[in-house]
PDB file of C-alpha atoms in Angstrom:
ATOM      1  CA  UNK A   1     114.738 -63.554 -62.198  1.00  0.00           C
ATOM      2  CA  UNK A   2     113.535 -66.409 -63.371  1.00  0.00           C
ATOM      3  CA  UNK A   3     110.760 -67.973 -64.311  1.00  0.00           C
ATOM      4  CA  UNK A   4     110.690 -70.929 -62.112  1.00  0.00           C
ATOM      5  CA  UNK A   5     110.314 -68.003 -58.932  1.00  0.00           C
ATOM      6  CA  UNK A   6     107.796 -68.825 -56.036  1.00  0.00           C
ATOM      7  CA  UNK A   7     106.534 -66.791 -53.849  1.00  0.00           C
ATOM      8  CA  UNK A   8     105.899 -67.309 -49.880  1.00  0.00           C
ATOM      9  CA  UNK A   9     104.139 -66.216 -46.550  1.00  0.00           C
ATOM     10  CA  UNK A  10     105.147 -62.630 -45.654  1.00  0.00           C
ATOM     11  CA  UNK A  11     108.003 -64.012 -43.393  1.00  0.00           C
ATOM     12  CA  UNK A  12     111.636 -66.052 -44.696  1.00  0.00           C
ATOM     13  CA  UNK A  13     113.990 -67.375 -42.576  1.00  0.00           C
ATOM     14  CA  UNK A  14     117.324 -67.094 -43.207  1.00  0.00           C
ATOM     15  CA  UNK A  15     116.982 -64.685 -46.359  1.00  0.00           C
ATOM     16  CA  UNK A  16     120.023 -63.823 -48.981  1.00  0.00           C
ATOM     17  CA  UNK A  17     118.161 -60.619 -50.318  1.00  0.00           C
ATOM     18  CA  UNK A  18     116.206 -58.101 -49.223  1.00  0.00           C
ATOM     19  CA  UNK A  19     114.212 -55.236 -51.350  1.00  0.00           C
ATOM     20  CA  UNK A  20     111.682 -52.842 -50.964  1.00  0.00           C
ATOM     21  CA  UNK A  21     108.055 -52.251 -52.272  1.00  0.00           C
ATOM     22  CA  UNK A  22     108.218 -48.541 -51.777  1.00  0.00           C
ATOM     23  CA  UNK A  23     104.752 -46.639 -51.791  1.00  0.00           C
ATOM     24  CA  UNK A  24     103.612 -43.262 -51.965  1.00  0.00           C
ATOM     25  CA  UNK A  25     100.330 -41.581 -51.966  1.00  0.00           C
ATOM     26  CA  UNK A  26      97.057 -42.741 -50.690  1.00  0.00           C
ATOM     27  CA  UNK A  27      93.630 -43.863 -52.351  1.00  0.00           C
ATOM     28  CA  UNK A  28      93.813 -43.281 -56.280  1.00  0.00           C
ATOM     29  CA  UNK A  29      96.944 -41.429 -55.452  1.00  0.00           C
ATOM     30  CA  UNK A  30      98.847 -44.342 -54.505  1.00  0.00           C
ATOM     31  CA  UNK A  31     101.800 -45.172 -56.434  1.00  0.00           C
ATOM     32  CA  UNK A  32     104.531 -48.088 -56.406  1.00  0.00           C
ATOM     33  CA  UNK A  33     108.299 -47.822 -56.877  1.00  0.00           C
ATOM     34  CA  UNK A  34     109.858 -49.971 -59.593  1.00  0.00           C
ATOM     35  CA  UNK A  35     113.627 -49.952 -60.998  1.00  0.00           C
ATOM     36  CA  UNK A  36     115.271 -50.941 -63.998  1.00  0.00           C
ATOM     37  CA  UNK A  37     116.561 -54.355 -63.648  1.00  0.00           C
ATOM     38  CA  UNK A  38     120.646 -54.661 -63.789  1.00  0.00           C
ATOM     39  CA  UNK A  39     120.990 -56.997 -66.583  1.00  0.00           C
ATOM     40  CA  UNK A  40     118.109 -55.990 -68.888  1.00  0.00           C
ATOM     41  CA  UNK A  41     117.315 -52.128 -68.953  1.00  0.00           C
ATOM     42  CA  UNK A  42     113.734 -53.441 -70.547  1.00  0.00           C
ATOM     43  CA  UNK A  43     112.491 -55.326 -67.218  1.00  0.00           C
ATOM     44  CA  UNK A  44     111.101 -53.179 -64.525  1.00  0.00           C
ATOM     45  CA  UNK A  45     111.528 -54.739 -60.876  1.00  0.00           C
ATOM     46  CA  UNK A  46     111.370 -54.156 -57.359  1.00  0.00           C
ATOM     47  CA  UNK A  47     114.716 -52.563 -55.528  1.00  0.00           C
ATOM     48  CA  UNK A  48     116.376 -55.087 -53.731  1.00  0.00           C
ATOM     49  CA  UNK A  49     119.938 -56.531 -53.184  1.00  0.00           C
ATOM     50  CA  UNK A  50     122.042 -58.807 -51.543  1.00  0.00           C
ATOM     51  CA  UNK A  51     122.019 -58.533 -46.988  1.00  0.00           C
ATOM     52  CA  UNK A  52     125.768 -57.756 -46.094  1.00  0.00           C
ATOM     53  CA  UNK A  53     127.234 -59.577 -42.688  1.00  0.00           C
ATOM     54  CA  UNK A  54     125.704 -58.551 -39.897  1.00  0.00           C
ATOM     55  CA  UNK A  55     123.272 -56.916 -41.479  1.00  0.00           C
ATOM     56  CA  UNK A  56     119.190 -57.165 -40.892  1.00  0.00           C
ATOM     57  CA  UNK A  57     116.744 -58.084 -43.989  1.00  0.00           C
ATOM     58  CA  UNK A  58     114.648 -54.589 -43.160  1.00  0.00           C
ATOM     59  CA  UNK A  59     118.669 -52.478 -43.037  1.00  0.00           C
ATOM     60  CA  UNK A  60     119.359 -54.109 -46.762  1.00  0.00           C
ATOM     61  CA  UNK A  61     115.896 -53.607 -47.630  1.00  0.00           C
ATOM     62  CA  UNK A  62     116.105 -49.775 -46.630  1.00  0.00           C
ATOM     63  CA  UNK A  63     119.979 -49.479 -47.906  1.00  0.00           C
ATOM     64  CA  UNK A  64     119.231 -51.544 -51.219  1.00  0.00           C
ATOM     65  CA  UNK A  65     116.089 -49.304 -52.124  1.00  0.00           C
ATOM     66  CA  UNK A  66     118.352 -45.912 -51.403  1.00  0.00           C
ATOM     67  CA  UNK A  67     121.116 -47.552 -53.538  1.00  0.00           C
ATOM     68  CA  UNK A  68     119.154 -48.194 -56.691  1.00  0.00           C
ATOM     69  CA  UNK A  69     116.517 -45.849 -57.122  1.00  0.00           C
ATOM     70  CA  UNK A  70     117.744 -42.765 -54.934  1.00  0.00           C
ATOM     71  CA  UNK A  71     114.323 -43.270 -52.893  1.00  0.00           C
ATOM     72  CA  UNK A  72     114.816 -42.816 -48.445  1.00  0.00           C
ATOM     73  CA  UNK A  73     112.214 -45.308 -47.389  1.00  0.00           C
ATOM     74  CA  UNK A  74     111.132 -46.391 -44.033  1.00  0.00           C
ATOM     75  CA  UNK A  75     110.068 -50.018 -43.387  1.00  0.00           C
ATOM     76  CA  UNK A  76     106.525 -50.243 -42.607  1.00  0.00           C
ATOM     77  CA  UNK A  77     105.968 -54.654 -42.126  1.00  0.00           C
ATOM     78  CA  UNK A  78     106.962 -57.814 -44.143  1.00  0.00           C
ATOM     79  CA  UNK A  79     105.377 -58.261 -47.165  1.00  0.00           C
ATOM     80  CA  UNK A  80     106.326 -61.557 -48.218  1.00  0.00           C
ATOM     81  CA  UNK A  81     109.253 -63.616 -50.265  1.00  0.00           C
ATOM     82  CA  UNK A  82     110.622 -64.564 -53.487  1.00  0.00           C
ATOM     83  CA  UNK A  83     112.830 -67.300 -54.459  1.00  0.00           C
ATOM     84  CA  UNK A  84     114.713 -67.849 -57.559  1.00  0.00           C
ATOM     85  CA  UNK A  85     117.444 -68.884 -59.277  1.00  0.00           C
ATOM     86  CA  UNK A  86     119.797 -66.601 -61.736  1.00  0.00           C
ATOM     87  CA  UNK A  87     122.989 -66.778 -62.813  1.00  0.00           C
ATOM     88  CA  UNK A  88     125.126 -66.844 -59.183  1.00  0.00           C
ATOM     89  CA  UNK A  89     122.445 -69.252 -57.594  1.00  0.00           C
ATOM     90  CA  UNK A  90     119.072 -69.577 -55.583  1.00  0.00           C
ATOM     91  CA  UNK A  91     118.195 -66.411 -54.706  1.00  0.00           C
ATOM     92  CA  UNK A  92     115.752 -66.071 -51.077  1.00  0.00           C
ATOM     93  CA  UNK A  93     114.714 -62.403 -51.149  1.00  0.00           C
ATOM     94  CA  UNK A  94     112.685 -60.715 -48.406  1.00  0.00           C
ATOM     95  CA  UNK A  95     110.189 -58.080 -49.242  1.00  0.00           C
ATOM     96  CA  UNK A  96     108.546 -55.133 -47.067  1.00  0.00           C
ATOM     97  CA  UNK A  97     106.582 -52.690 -47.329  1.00  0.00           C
ATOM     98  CA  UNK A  98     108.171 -49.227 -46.989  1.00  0.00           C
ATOM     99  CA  UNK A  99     106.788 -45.730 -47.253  1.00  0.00           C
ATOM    100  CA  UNK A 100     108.756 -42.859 -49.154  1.00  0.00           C
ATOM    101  CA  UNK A 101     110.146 -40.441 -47.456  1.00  0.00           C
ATOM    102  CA  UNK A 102     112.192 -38.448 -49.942  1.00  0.00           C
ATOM    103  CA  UNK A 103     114.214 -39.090 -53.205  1.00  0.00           C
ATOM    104  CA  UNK A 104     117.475 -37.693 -54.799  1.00  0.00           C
ATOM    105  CA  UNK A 105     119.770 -39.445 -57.518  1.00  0.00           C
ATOM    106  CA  UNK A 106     120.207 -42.798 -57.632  1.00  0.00           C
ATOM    107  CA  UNK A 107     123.539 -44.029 -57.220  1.00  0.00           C
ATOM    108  CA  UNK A 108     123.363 -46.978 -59.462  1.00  0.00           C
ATOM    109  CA  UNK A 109     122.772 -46.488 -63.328  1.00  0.00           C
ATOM    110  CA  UNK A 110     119.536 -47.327 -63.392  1.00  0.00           C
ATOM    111  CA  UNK A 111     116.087 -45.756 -64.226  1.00  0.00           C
ATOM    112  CA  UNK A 112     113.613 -45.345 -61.719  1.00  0.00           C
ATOM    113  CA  UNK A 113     109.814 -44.728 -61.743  1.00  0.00           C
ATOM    114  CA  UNK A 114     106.047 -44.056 -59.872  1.00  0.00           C
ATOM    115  CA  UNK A 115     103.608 -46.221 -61.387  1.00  0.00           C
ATOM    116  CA  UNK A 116      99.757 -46.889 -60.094  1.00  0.00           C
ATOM    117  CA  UNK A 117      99.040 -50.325 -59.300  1.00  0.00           C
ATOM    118  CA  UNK A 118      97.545 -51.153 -62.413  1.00  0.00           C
ATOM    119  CA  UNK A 119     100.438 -49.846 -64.410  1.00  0.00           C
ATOM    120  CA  UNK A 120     102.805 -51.523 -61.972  1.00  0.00           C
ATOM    121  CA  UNK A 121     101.175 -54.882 -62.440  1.00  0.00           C
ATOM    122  CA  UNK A 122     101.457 -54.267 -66.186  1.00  0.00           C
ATOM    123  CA  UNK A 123     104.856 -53.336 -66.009  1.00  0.00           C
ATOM    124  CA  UNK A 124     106.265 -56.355 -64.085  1.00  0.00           C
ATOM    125  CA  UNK A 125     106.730 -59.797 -66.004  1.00  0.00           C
ATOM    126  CA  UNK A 126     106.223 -62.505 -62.946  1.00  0.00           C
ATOM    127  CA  UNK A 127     102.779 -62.869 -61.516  1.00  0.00           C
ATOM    128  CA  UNK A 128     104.256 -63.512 -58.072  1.00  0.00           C
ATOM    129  CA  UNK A 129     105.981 -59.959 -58.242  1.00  0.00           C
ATOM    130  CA  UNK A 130     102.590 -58.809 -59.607  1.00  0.00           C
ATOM    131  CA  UNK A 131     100.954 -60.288 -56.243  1.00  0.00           C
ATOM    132  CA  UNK A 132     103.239 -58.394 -53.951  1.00  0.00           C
ATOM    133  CA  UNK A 133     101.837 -55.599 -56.068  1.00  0.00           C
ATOM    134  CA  UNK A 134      98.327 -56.160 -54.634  1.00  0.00           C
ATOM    135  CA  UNK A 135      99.124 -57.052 -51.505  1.00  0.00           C
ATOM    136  CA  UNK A 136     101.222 -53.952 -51.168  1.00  0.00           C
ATOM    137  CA  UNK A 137      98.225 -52.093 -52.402  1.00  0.00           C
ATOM    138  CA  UNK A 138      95.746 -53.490 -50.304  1.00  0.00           C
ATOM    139  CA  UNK A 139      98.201 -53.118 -46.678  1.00  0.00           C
ATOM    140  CA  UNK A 140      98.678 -49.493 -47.329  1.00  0.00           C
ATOM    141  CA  UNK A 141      94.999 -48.995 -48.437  1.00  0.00           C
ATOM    142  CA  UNK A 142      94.207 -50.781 -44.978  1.00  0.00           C
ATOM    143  CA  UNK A 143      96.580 -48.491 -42.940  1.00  0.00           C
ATOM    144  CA  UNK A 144      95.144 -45.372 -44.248  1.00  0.00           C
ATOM    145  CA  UNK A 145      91.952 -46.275 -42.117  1.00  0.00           C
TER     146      UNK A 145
END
């Protein structure tokens, strides 16, 4: 990403990407997925990827998050959007909220790790990925109720 990325209502049309804000745990429990990014090993990011034809946003969402991290995730709603521009072009990726289900080995070489929300908001560079963060926090905090 870069760091002319803007972030959006909780709805795109016509996304490219999709990815997944994975969370497990409730109250101080509550923890947030992040991966490795691809290109720098440093940068810690949310799963997401590129929809396939005839694909939906929430099926690359799920499919990008099992890819990368190794995490089975159901989609719980829309969380809201990210656009940027890297190396192959503008970039319009689609976030949701998703709850874990399970975990095994990620099939991409990547790291992947549970951090609270306050360690997740350290660990991620942009402030709009760092809103999805509390947003995220906030939804499932709400749904516990």
């Amino acid at each position: 990403m870069s760091g002319d990325s803007s972030s959006t209502g909780p709805v795109m049309v016509d996304p490219t990407h999709a990815g997944g804000i994975v969370v497990r745990g409730t109250g101080s429990e509550l923890r947030v997925l992040l991966v490795t990014a691809t290109r720098q090993a440093s940068l810690w990011v949310f799963p997401k990827g590129h929809i396939e034809d005839g694909e939906t946003p929430e099926a690359a969402a799920a499919r990008e998050v099992e890819e990368e991290s190794g995490v089975v995730a159901t989609v719980s709603e829309p969380i809201g959007t990210l656009e940027f521009r890297n190396a192959r072009g503008m970039v319009r990726a689609q976030f949701y909220l998703m709850k874990f289900v399970s975990e095994g080995a990620p099939r991409e070489n990547r790291q992947r790790a549970w951090f609270t929300v306050d360690e997740a908001r350290q660990a991620l560079v942009y402030e709009d990925s760092r809103m999805l963060v509390m947003r995220a926090a906030k939804l499932s905090r709400s749904n516990e109720q």
